[in-house]
Short mmCIF file of C-alpha atoms (C1' of nucleotides) in Angstrom, two decimals:
data_model
loop_
_atom_site.label_atom_id
_atom_site.label_comp_id
_atom_site.label_asym_id
_atom_site.label_seq_id
_atom_site.Cartn_x
_atom_site.Cartn_y
_atom_site.Cartn_z
CA MET H 26 59.81 -31.47 21.96
CA GLY H 27 61.70 -31.64 25.32
CA ASN H 28 64.31 -28.85 24.43
CA ASP H 29 61.90 -26.50 26.34
CA HIS H 30 60.98 -25.95 30.43
CA SER H 31 57.48 -25.46 29.39
CA VAL H 32 57.09 -29.02 28.08
CA GLU H 33 58.76 -30.34 31.28
CA VAL H 34 56.71 -28.57 33.50
CA PRO H 35 53.32 -26.88 32.54
CA ASN H 36 53.75 -23.06 33.37
CA HIS H 37 50.22 -23.15 35.82
CA CYS H 38 50.37 -25.10 38.30
CA SER H 39 46.92 -25.32 38.22
CA MET H 40 47.66 -27.64 34.90
CA CYS H 41 49.91 -29.52 36.75
CA GLY H 42 48.98 -33.67 37.03
CA ASN H 43 51.53 -34.14 40.15
CA ARG H 44 49.49 -31.36 42.06
CA HIS H 45 46.99 -33.60 43.53
CA LEU H 46 50.40 -35.98 44.82
CA SER H 47 51.74 -32.70 46.62
CA ALA H 48 50.95 -30.76 49.19
CA PHE H 49 49.35 -28.34 47.09
CA LYS H 50 46.47 -30.99 46.61
CA ASN H 51 44.31 -28.52 47.74
CA LEU H 52 44.77 -25.23 47.18
CA GLY H 53 41.96 -22.99 45.51
CA ASP H 54 42.65 -21.50 42.10
CA GLU H 55 43.33 -17.97 43.86
CA ASP H 56 46.58 -19.69 45.57
CA LEU H 57 47.18 -21.73 42.91
CA ASP H 58 47.48 -18.02 40.24
CA GLN H 59 49.51 -16.81 42.56
CA LEU H 60 51.86 -19.57 43.20
CA SER H 61 52.44 -19.81 39.37
CA GLU H 62 53.10 -16.34 39.58
CA MET H 63 56.06 -16.33 41.48
CA LYS H 64 57.06 -20.29 40.73
CA THR H 65 60.16 -20.73 38.48
CA CYS H 66 61.09 -24.13 36.74
CA VAL H 67 64.30 -24.91 36.83
CA SER H 68 66.24 -28.22 35.86
CA PHE H 69 68.60 -30.32 37.68
CA LYS H 70 70.87 -32.64 35.49
CA LYS H 71 71.58 -36.48 37.34
CA GLY H 72 74.45 -36.33 39.93
CA GLN H 73 73.63 -32.23 41.00
CA VAL H 74 73.84 -31.33 43.93
CA ILE H 75 69.99 -29.12 44.57
CA MET H 76 70.50 -28.25 48.11
CA HIS H 77 73.59 -28.37 50.65
CA GLU H 78 73.77 -29.74 53.83
CA GLY H 79 74.35 -26.68 56.23
CA ALA H 80 72.60 -24.34 54.34
CA ARG H 81 69.84 -21.46 54.65
CA PRO H 82 67.53 -22.24 51.52
CA GLN H 83 66.05 -18.98 50.85
CA GLY H 84 62.62 -21.21 49.72
CA VAL H 85 61.24 -24.67 48.19
CA TYR H 86 60.99 -27.23 45.53
CA CYS H 87 58.56 -29.53 44.22
CA LEU H 88 59.71 -31.62 42.57
CA HIS H 89 58.29 -32.44 39.28
CA SER H 90 60.11 -35.44 38.01
CA GLY H 91 63.04 -37.46 38.48
CA LYS H 92 64.32 -38.90 41.87
CA VAL H 93 66.91 -37.37 44.21
CA LYS H 94 68.89 -38.44 47.13
CA LEU H 95 68.53 -36.87 50.12
CA TYR H 96 71.73 -37.70 52.78
CA LYS H 97 73.60 -36.60 55.93
CA LEU H 98 77.15 -36.29 55.91
CA GLY H 99 78.50 -38.43 58.80
CA ALA H 100 82.17 -37.95 60.57
CA GLU H 101 84.41 -39.48 58.04
CA GLY H 102 82.72 -38.24 55.56
CA LYS H 103 80.56 -40.85 54.49
CA GLU H 104 77.22 -40.61 53.06
CA GLN H 105 74.27 -41.74 54.64
CA ILE H 106 71.41 -41.91 52.51
CA ILE H 107 68.19 -40.62 54.82
CA ARG H 108 65.71 -41.25 52.12
CA PHE H 109 64.60 -40.44 48.45
CA MET H 110 62.01 -38.35 46.74
CA THR H 111 60.41 -38.61 43.76
CA LYS H 112 57.45 -36.32 42.30
CA GLY H 113 55.25 -34.02 44.28
CA ASP H 114 57.68 -33.77 47.34
CA LEU H 115 58.40 -30.69 49.00
CA LEU H 116 62.39 -29.86 49.46
CA GLY H 117 63.70 -27.67 51.92
CA TYR H 118 60.51 -26.23 53.64
CA ARG H 119 61.43 -28.50 56.88
CA SER H 120 64.88 -26.44 56.93
CA LEU H 121 62.60 -23.11 56.52
CA LEU H 122 60.13 -24.06 59.19
CA SER H 123 62.12 -24.87 61.65
CA GLU H 124 64.31 -21.64 61.12
CA GLU H 125 67.25 -24.31 61.15
CA THR H 126 70.08 -24.92 58.81
CA ILE H 127 69.77 -27.84 56.15
CA SER H 128 70.02 -30.89 57.67
CA GLY H 129 71.11 -33.28 54.87
CA SER H 130 71.97 -32.69 51.37
CA VAL H 131 69.83 -33.17 48.48
CA SER H 132 71.11 -34.38 45.12
CA ALA H 133 69.84 -35.50 41.18
CA ILE H 134 70.08 -39.30 40.99
CA ASP H 135 68.09 -38.21 37.75
CA ASP H 136 67.17 -36.05 35.61
CA THR H 137 65.00 -33.70 37.68
CA TYR H 138 62.59 -30.67 37.32
CA ALA H 139 60.93 -29.23 39.97
CA CYS H 140 59.46 -26.27 40.47
CA TYR H 141 61.31 -23.30 43.02
CA ILE H 142 58.80 -21.26 44.81
CA PRO H 143 60.81 -18.74 46.70
CA LYS H 144 60.19 -17.74 50.69
CA SER H 145 58.29 -15.11 50.83
CA SER H 146 55.15 -16.77 48.88
CA PHE H 147 55.67 -20.57 49.95
CA PHE H 148 54.95 -18.10 53.98
CA GLN H 149 52.29 -16.14 51.94
CA VAL H 150 50.58 -20.11 50.92
CA ILE H 151 50.85 -20.99 54.56
CA GLN H 152 49.59 -17.68 56.53
CA LYS H 153 46.42 -17.63 53.54
CA ASN H 154 45.58 -20.87 53.64
CA PRO H 155 45.76 -23.39 56.84
CA LYS H 156 45.02 -26.64 54.85
CA PHE H 157 48.11 -26.38 52.91
CA THR H 158 50.08 -25.94 56.75
CA LEU H 159 48.01 -28.86 57.69
CA ASN H 160 48.77 -30.68 54.64
CA ILE H 161 52.63 -30.07 54.88
CA LEU H 162 52.64 -31.44 58.73
CA GLU H 163 50.61 -34.37 57.66
CA LYS H 164 53.52 -35.44 55.32
CA ALA H 165 56.29 -34.14 57.88
CA CYS H 166 53.96 -36.91 60.76
CA HIS H 167 54.04 -38.83 58.24
CA GLU H 168 57.84 -39.25 57.77
CA LEU H 169 58.72 -39.41 60.84
CA GLY H 170 56.55 -42.89 61.43
CA GLU H 171 58.69 -43.57 58.63
CA MET H 172 62.70 -42.99 60.45
CA GLY H 173 61.01 -44.35 63.79
CA LYS H 174 61.28 -47.74 61.65
CA ILE H 175 64.36 -47.00 59.77
CA ILE H 176 65.85 -46.18 62.99
CA THR H 177 64.75 -49.41 64.76
CA SER H 178 66.29 -51.52 61.27
CA LEU H 179 69.32 -49.57 61.72
CA ALA H 180 69.50 -50.15 65.39
CA GLN H 181 68.60 -54.56 65.49
CA LYS H 182 68.71 -55.57 62.17
CA THR H 183 72.01 -57.34 60.39
CA VAL H 184 73.15 -56.02 57.32
CA ARG H 185 71.67 -58.97 55.52
CA GLU H 186 68.50 -58.33 57.09
CA ARG H 187 68.54 -54.28 55.72
CA LEU H 188 70.07 -55.03 52.51
CA ALA H 189 66.65 -57.18 52.29
CA GLU H 190 64.19 -54.88 53.33
CA ILE H 191 66.09 -52.04 51.47
CA LEU H 192 65.97 -54.04 47.99
CA LEU H 193 61.59 -54.33 48.92
CA ILE H 194 61.67 -51.12 49.53
CA LEU H 195 63.30 -50.07 46.50
CA ARG H 196 60.83 -51.70 44.21
CA ALA H 197 57.38 -49.98 46.77
CA THR H 198 58.72 -46.65 45.85
CA PHE H 199 60.43 -46.80 42.72
CA GLY H 200 58.27 -49.70 40.70
CA GLU H 201 59.46 -52.69 38.42
CA THR H 202 60.68 -51.30 34.98
CA GLU H 203 59.13 -53.35 31.68
CA GLU H 204 61.59 -55.80 31.81
CA GLY H 205 61.23 -56.38 35.70
CA ASN H 206 64.24 -53.91 37.12
CA LEU H 207 64.33 -51.90 39.87
CA ASP H 208 63.25 -48.04 38.33
CA ILE H 209 66.29 -47.17 40.19
CA SER H 210 69.72 -47.25 39.42
CA LEU H 211 72.43 -46.72 41.99
CA THR H 212 75.65 -47.44 42.36
CA ARG H 213 76.55 -50.44 44.64
CA GLU H 214 77.94 -47.78 46.92
CA GLU H 215 75.25 -45.85 47.06
CA ILE H 216 73.17 -48.92 48.21
CA ALA H 217 75.56 -49.39 50.88
CA ASN H 218 75.07 -45.18 52.05
CA MET H 219 71.44 -46.34 52.92
CA VAL H 220 71.97 -49.30 54.30
CA GLY H 221 74.43 -48.46 56.27
CA THR H 222 77.69 -50.56 55.83
CA ALA H 223 80.54 -50.92 53.95
CA THR H 224 80.78 -50.69 50.07
CA GLU H 225 82.06 -54.62 49.65
CA SER H 226 79.60 -55.38 52.87
CA ALA H 227 77.02 -54.49 50.75
CA ILE H 228 78.49 -56.20 47.50
CA ARG H 229 79.11 -59.43 48.68
CA LEU H 230 75.57 -59.39 50.24
CA ILE H 231 74.80 -58.87 46.81
CA SER H 232 76.47 -61.75 45.30
CA GLU H 233 75.19 -63.61 47.83
CA LEU H 234 71.63 -62.68 47.56
CA LYS H 235 72.58 -63.91 43.38
CA GLU H 236 74.10 -66.69 44.37
CA ASP H 237 70.10 -68.16 46.11
CA SER H 238 68.62 -66.44 43.29
CA LEU H 239 66.79 -64.28 45.52
CA ILE H 240 68.25 -61.39 42.88
CA GLU H 241 69.56 -60.82 39.65
CA THR H 242 71.62 -58.23 38.20
CA LYS H 243 73.75 -56.97 35.18
CA GLY H 244 75.81 -54.14 35.84
CA ARG H 245 73.33 -51.60 37.77
CA LYS H 246 70.15 -52.91 36.55
CA ILE H 247 68.46 -55.20 40.03
CA LYS H 248 65.67 -57.90 39.22
CA ILE H 249 63.77 -59.28 42.31
CA LEU H 250 63.05 -62.57 41.59
CA ASP H 251 62.05 -64.44 44.80
CA ALA H 252 60.30 -61.07 47.00
CA THR H 253 58.74 -63.95 49.30
CA ARG H 254 61.82 -64.86 50.22
CA LEU H 255 63.34 -61.26 50.56
CA ARG H 256 60.75 -60.66 52.84
CA LYS H 257 61.90 -63.06 54.89
CA ILE H 258 65.14 -62.85 54.88
CA ALA H 259 64.52 -58.87 55.76
CA ASN H 260 62.37 -60.29 58.92
CA VAL H 261 58.99 -57.95 57.56
CA PHE H 262 55.83 -59.03 58.12
CA ASP H 263 53.83 -55.50 56.99
CA MET R 22 50.11 -31.19 99.15
CA GLY R 23 51.18 -33.65 96.70
CA ASN R 24 48.36 -35.85 96.89
CA ASP R 25 46.31 -33.76 94.85
CA HIS R 26 46.33 -33.51 91.50
CA SER R 27 45.81 -29.94 91.41
CA VAL R 28 48.77 -28.97 92.49
CA GLU R 29 50.80 -31.47 90.09
CA VAL R 30 49.20 -29.93 87.24
CA PRO R 31 47.83 -26.25 87.22
CA ASN R 32 43.13 -26.43 86.25
CA HIS R 33 43.91 -23.76 84.16
CA CYS R 34 46.57 -24.18 81.28
CA SER R 35 46.88 -20.01 81.31
CA MET R 36 48.57 -20.23 85.05
CA CYS R 37 50.59 -23.68 83.57
CA GLY R 38 54.29 -22.95 83.84
CA ASN R 39 55.25 -25.35 81.28
CA ARG R 40 53.19 -23.03 78.32
CA HIS R 41 55.89 -21.33 76.94
CA LEU R 42 57.79 -24.82 76.35
CA SER R 43 54.79 -26.58 74.94
CA ALA R 44 52.60 -25.61 71.19
CA PHE R 45 50.31 -23.71 72.76
CA LYS R 46 53.04 -21.48 73.67
CA ASN R 47 51.35 -18.14 71.73
CA LEU R 48 47.79 -19.09 72.69
CA GLY R 49 44.99 -16.14 73.19
CA ASP R 50 42.75 -16.67 76.55
CA GLU R 51 40.07 -17.59 74.04
CA ASP R 52 41.36 -20.54 73.09
CA LEU R 53 43.45 -21.23 76.57
CA ASP R 54 39.72 -21.47 78.41
CA GLN R 55 38.58 -23.63 75.70
CA LEU R 56 41.97 -25.79 75.95
CA SER R 57 41.10 -26.11 79.96
CA GLU R 58 37.30 -26.84 79.77
CA MET R 59 38.47 -29.69 77.95
CA LYS R 60 41.52 -31.05 79.21
CA THR R 61 41.82 -33.73 81.69
CA CYS R 62 44.53 -33.92 84.18
CA VAL R 63 45.88 -37.68 84.69
CA SER R 64 49.28 -39.40 86.28
CA PHE R 65 50.98 -42.20 85.22
CA LYS R 66 53.75 -44.29 87.96
CA LYS R 67 56.68 -45.48 86.83
CA GLY R 68 56.66 -48.25 84.32
CA GLN R 69 53.46 -47.87 83.01
CA VAL R 70 52.18 -47.35 79.50
CA ILE R 71 51.16 -44.23 78.35
CA MET R 72 50.20 -44.93 74.66
CA HIS R 73 50.91 -48.98 72.64
CA GLU R 74 52.51 -49.12 69.55
CA GLY R 75 49.61 -49.92 66.56
CA ALA R 76 46.96 -48.44 68.69
CA ARG R 77 44.54 -45.82 67.57
CA PRO R 78 44.82 -42.56 70.51
CA GLN R 79 41.68 -40.73 70.96
CA GLY R 80 43.62 -37.60 72.34
CA VAL R 81 46.85 -36.40 73.23
CA TYR R 82 49.29 -36.24 75.90
CA CYS R 83 50.26 -32.51 77.36
CA LEU R 84 53.87 -33.54 79.05
CA HIS R 85 53.39 -31.21 82.96
CA SER R 86 56.65 -33.34 84.85
CA GLY R 87 58.15 -36.60 84.70
CA LYS R 88 59.99 -38.53 81.72
CA VAL R 89 58.62 -40.60 79.16
CA LYS R 90 60.64 -43.01 76.36
CA LEU R 91 58.98 -43.38 73.34
CA TYR R 92 60.41 -46.96 72.20
CA LYS R 93 59.33 -49.15 69.46
CA LEU R 94 59.34 -52.97 68.82
CA GLY R 95 61.82 -54.33 66.74
CA ALA R 96 61.74 -57.76 64.61
CA GLU R 97 62.65 -60.23 68.25
CA GLY R 98 60.61 -57.88 70.12
CA LYS R 99 63.40 -55.33 71.27
CA GLU R 100 63.22 -52.36 72.49
CA GLN R 101 64.50 -49.46 70.54
CA ILE R 102 64.15 -46.35 71.69
CA ILE R 103 63.48 -43.40 69.95
CA ARG R 104 63.07 -40.23 72.32
CA PHE R 105 62.49 -38.72 74.87
CA MET R 106 60.43 -36.56 76.45
CA THR R 107 59.65 -34.51 79.11
CA LYS R 108 57.64 -30.97 80.29
CA GLY R 109 56.08 -28.95 76.83
CA ASP R 110 56.58 -32.06 74.93
CA LEU R 111 53.00 -33.07 73.09
CA LEU R 112 52.64 -37.26 72.66
CA GLY R 113 49.94 -39.21 70.01
CA TYR R 114 49.54 -35.75 67.71
CA ARG R 115 52.23 -37.37 64.62
CA SER R 116 49.29 -40.55 64.16
CA LEU R 117 46.58 -37.81 65.04
CA LEU R 118 47.86 -35.76 62.04
CA SER R 119 48.92 -38.61 59.70
CA GLU R 120 45.78 -40.49 60.10
CA GLU R 121 48.10 -43.69 61.11
CA THR R 122 48.17 -45.82 64.00
CA ILE R 123 50.77 -44.70 66.47
CA SER R 124 54.23 -44.89 65.82
CA GLY R 125 55.53 -46.20 68.88
CA SER R 126 54.80 -46.97 72.19
CA VAL R 127 55.27 -44.82 74.91
CA SER R 128 55.78 -44.96 78.74
CA ALA R 129 56.99 -43.39 81.61
CA ILE R 130 60.38 -42.99 83.39
CA ASP R 131 59.47 -41.45 86.57
CA ASP R 132 56.48 -40.73 87.93
CA THR R 133 54.39 -38.33 85.34
CA TYR R 134 52.20 -35.67 85.70
CA ALA R 135 50.32 -34.45 82.45
CA CYS R 136 47.40 -33.13 80.43
CA TYR R 137 45.05 -35.62 78.27
CA ILE R 138 43.05 -33.29 75.29
CA PRO R 139 40.45 -35.39 73.50
CA LYS R 140 40.92 -35.20 69.83
CA SER R 141 37.82 -33.58 69.04
CA SER R 142 39.55 -30.53 71.19
CA PHE R 143 42.87 -30.91 69.64
CA PHE R 144 41.34 -30.76 65.96
CA GLN R 145 39.47 -27.52 67.40
CA VAL R 146 42.63 -25.25 68.29
CA ILE R 147 44.15 -26.70 64.84
CA GLN R 148 41.03 -25.30 63.41
CA LYS R 149 40.90 -22.23 64.66
CA ASN R 150 44.35 -21.18 65.11
CA PRO R 151 47.18 -21.79 62.69
CA LYS R 152 49.92 -20.45 65.15
CA PHE R 153 48.69 -23.83 66.87
CA THR R 154 49.49 -26.14 63.77
CA LEU R 155 52.85 -24.30 62.78
CA ASN R 156 53.55 -24.55 66.77
CA ILE R 157 53.40 -28.10 66.21
CA LEU R 158 54.96 -27.94 62.27
CA GLU R 159 58.15 -27.01 63.27
CA LYS R 160 58.26 -28.69 66.99
CA ALA R 161 57.87 -32.03 64.10
CA CYS R 162 60.74 -30.21 61.45
CA HIS R 163 62.85 -29.96 64.54
CA GLU R 164 62.55 -33.45 64.88
CA LEU R 165 62.66 -34.97 62.07
CA GLY R 166 66.30 -32.79 61.89
CA GLU R 167 66.87 -35.01 64.83
CA MET R 168 66.21 -38.43 63.23
CA GLY R 169 67.99 -38.05 60.15
CA LYS R 170 71.33 -37.44 63.04
CA ILE R 171 70.31 -40.84 64.37
CA ILE R 172 69.88 -42.45 61.10
CA THR R 173 73.29 -41.28 60.54
CA SER R 174 74.80 -42.36 64.07
CA LEU R 175 73.10 -45.58 63.92
CA ALA R 176 74.81 -46.55 59.92
CA GLN R 177 77.88 -45.51 60.40
CA LYS R 178 79.25 -44.76 64.18
CA THR R 179 80.36 -47.51 66.66
CA VAL R 180 79.06 -48.96 69.57
CA ARG R 181 81.03 -47.25 71.49
CA GLU R 182 80.84 -43.82 69.36
CA ARG R 183 77.33 -43.72 69.77
CA LEU R 184 77.86 -45.08 73.55
CA ALA R 185 79.87 -41.55 74.01
CA GLU R 186 77.80 -39.51 72.33
CA ILE R 187 73.88 -40.84 74.16
CA LEU R 188 75.89 -39.82 77.45
CA LEU R 189 76.22 -36.74 76.26
CA ILE R 190 72.79 -36.40 75.06
CA LEU R 191 71.59 -37.63 78.17
CA ARG R 192 73.42 -34.63 80.24
CA ALA R 193 72.45 -31.93 77.13
CA THR R 194 68.58 -33.15 77.62
CA PHE R 195 67.92 -34.12 81.23
CA GLY R 196 70.57 -32.09 83.35
CA GLU R 197 72.49 -32.98 86.07
CA THR R 198 71.53 -33.25 89.98
CA GLU R 199 73.79 -31.61 91.97
CA GLU R 200 75.87 -34.32 92.87
CA GLY R 201 76.46 -33.89 89.16
CA ASN R 202 74.55 -37.39 88.27
CA LEU R 203 72.74 -37.93 84.79
CA ASP R 204 69.59 -36.27 86.06
CA ILE R 205 67.89 -39.94 84.47
CA SER R 206 68.19 -42.88 85.42
CA LEU R 207 68.15 -45.35 82.94
CA THR R 208 69.24 -49.51 83.37
CA ARG R 209 71.80 -50.51 81.53
CA GLU R 210 68.44 -52.76 79.24
CA GLU R 211 67.38 -49.20 78.56
CA ILE R 212 71.69 -47.30 77.40
CA ALA R 213 71.64 -50.16 75.47
CA ASN R 214 68.36 -49.90 73.37
CA MET R 215 68.87 -46.54 73.23
CA VAL R 216 72.47 -47.28 71.41
CA GLY R 217 71.56 -49.97 69.60
CA THR R 218 73.33 -52.99 70.86
CA ALA R 219 73.16 -55.87 73.09
CA THR R 220 72.93 -55.16 76.87
CA GLU R 221 75.99 -56.88 77.55
CA SER R 222 78.04 -54.80 74.77
CA ALA R 223 76.46 -51.71 76.78
CA ILE R 224 78.09 -52.98 80.03
CA ARG R 225 81.10 -54.07 79.12
CA LEU R 226 81.65 -50.30 77.22
CA ILE R 227 80.80 -48.30 80.09
CA SER R 228 82.47 -50.24 82.45
CA GLU R 229 85.92 -49.24 79.77
CA LEU R 230 84.56 -45.79 79.72
CA LYS R 231 84.72 -46.02 83.60
CA GLU R 232 88.00 -47.74 84.10
CA ASP R 233 89.68 -44.74 81.40
CA SER R 234 87.31 -41.66 84.24
CA LEU R 235 85.87 -41.07 81.45
CA ILE R 236 83.16 -41.23 83.63
CA GLU R 237 81.74 -42.88 87.01
CA THR R 238 78.63 -44.73 87.71
CA LYS R 239 77.11 -46.31 91.28
CA GLY R 240 74.83 -48.56 90.36
CA ARG R 241 71.74 -46.47 87.79
CA LYS R 242 74.15 -43.23 88.49
CA ILE R 243 76.06 -42.55 85.95
CA LYS R 244 78.89 -39.70 85.97
CA ILE R 245 80.34 -37.73 83.91
CA LEU R 246 83.49 -37.03 83.91
CA ASP R 247 85.26 -35.55 80.98
CA ALA R 248 83.01 -34.23 79.24
CA THR R 249 85.50 -33.21 76.07
CA ARG R 250 87.56 -36.45 75.90
CA LEU R 251 84.12 -38.17 75.64
CA ARG R 252 83.37 -35.51 73.21
CA LYS R 253 86.56 -37.28 71.01
CA ILE R 254 85.45 -40.26 71.60
CA ALA R 255 81.88 -39.65 70.39
CA ASN R 256 83.22 -37.79 67.77
CA VAL R 257 80.85 -34.97 66.85
CA PHE R 258 81.95 -31.82 66.43
CA ASP R 259 79.11 -29.64 67.69
"C1'" DT W 13 66.73 -55.11 107.47
"C1'" DG W 14 66.94 -59.00 105.47
"C1'" DT W 15 66.19 -61.51 100.88
"C1'" DG W 16 64.46 -63.04 96.37
"C1'" DG W 17 64.97 -61.52 92.16
"C1'" DA W 18 66.21 -58.61 88.96
"C1'" DA W 19 70.42 -56.00 87.35
"C1'" DA W 20 74.97 -55.74 86.47
"C1'" DA W 21 79.21 -57.38 85.19
"C1'" DT W 22 82.59 -60.85 83.03
"C1'" DG W 23 84.72 -63.86 80.64
"C1'" DA W 24 85.06 -67.71 77.08
"C1'" DT W 25 83.64 -67.82 72.10
"C1'" DA W 26 81.16 -67.87 67.75
"C1'" DA W 27 79.12 -64.76 64.22
"C1'" DT W 28 79.39 -60.52 61.52
"C1'" DT W 29 81.24 -56.58 59.92
"C1'" DA W 30 85.16 -53.72 58.40
"C1'" DT W 31 89.47 -52.82 56.25
"C1'" DC W 32 92.77 -53.76 52.98
"C1'" DA W 33 94.66 -55.62 48.30
"C1'" DT W 34 93.62 -56.59 44.06
"C1'" DA W 35 91.84 -58.40 39.36
"C1'" DT W 36 88.02 -57.90 36.74
"C1'" DT W 37 84.50 -55.80 34.89
"C1'" DT W 38 81.26 -51.12 33.82
"C1'" DT W 39 80.50 -46.49 32.99
"C1'" DT W 40 81.62 -42.27 31.27
"C1'" DG W 41 83.44 -38.81 28.57
"C1'" DG W 42 86.07 -37.54 24.24
"C1'" DC P 24 83.17 -46.42 19.79
"C1'" DC P 25 87.32 -46.47 22.64
"C1'" DA P 26 90.02 -46.04 26.61
"C1'" DA P 27 90.47 -44.07 31.30
"C1'" DA P 28 88.51 -44.14 35.37
"C1'" DA P 29 85.23 -45.62 38.31
"C1'" DA P 30 83.03 -48.88 39.50
"C1'" DT P 31 82.44 -54.15 40.79
"C1'" DA P 32 83.70 -58.50 42.73
"C1'" DT P 33 86.46 -61.32 45.21
"C1'" DG P 34 89.63 -63.59 49.07
"C1'" DA P 35 92.58 -62.64 52.72
"C1'" DT P 36 92.52 -60.53 57.63
"C1'" DA P 37 91.84 -58.06 61.26
"C1'" DA P 38 87.86 -55.80 64.25
"C1'" DT P 39 83.71 -55.11 66.03
"C1'" DT P 40 80.06 -57.32 67.82
"C1'" DA P 41 76.38 -60.71 69.52
"C1'" DT P 42 75.88 -64.50 72.20
"C1'" DC P 43 75.76 -67.91 76.18
"C1'" DA P 44 77.45 -68.95 81.09
"C1'" DT P 45 78.13 -67.31 85.07
"C1'" DT P 46 79.54 -64.68 88.87
"C1'" DT P 47 78.39 -60.58 91.45
"C1'" DT P 48 75.95 -56.76 92.93
"C1'" DC P 49 72.00 -54.38 93.57
"C1'" DC P 50 67.50 -52.58 95.42
"C1'" DA P 51 62.35 -53.08 96.05
"C1'" DC P 52 59.60 -54.86 99.32
"C1'" DA P 53 57.75 -57.84 102.76
#
DNA sequence: TGTGGAAAATGATAATTATCATATTTTTGG
DNA sequence: CCAAAAATATGATAATTATCATTTTCCACA
């Protein structure tokens, strides 16, 4: 087991446990049949680039398992991580629907399985099923709100506040392992690329949080010890 | 003339010169008739708040003329301007579609005329006309891309670079008056609230740009003298 | 058309953050 | 499991940006 894609990703969308998380949640059997016929299962190894900024995708990916990061390259070639995505999330639809090139690259930060749905099938489902379009729209609208929050943080908070905030966001997004560590493994550079700071600054501030016993780290494992105080530092109230 | 709303905003949507700019661009006559019956014309004076962050809107506004800013309040109560909107733009749909509270306040920076479309009519059009939904989705997807760019700028560029960038964006968005000034009047504080910096810092950097003859200012009037060098400072290549 | 209040400009200084250098630890791939 | 490479940690310093104080200018409105 585990060496066959059909184990990792069900062949038929109706069998997919993530369906209710995705934009495909309320499609009828007929639509699901059609989707299942057109989709192909794909896997990406940790570190592999799934989509390239500036390209024109020929389809969308529906993530089945694993974790990916969406990032843009800044002027000096530095990665800015915009968001993470995981099971149930749809990749590439933005570009197809706005008829623009891909606004950011996507790469796997864990081994990742996904279903690839070609452009034509994607648009067929959209045409046939207004509910699907509305699902996507709803997700896009939610994302717009999230990005507004990120913009406000970046513009107004200090690096220290943003770092604390992002540690909390990581926990809310990915949860914890049995040992209590954040269930995502990131390099300090990647953390810096989310926070929007220099890698050294992120490292230094992480060390400070450690000294103050707010967090504990061992290599890339990070454990949040005092979420309350962390929340205070982050200046978040919700 | 000018003292009657019917002069400022046509009574019937089919007569609206901005229709082709908006998400209503390819609606049929029947839909337009229905919309026209349900919409009401509203006007906002400069400075007036149109929507409040955290509220639940009961409809959407389609801007007919004037300019508005969308902003969020940060932890210290400081405004962060997320974007500007002008004729043809739809306000409030994000909240209705994601069933969340409004993610940011909107206020008029010029006298503004708009059509108000109640929630129920909005959803009726959505239900009846998949093309309309797709139009909105397309706009939302475009906006997601723009916000990704903003995030990357805020995270990676210096204040000086961002200021230069925003002056160029303002020109691209609002154009110039006959005298060559940016066709939008903003306080230094508002500029700072876009750039994501302290008001004094924005003022200081504007003064520097003046000294270097990149721009010229007289009160709130700003004229771009050397867009090429400004673009170089902003680190933009597209 | 003068005037009071707001906005803009500017200086001085403090705080934050970036950069560069180097040592140490961790991770990765054979 | 080990060695090389990559990542992390930390110090020293420079650059950027924020903050506070004060003066000058602008502008809305009586």
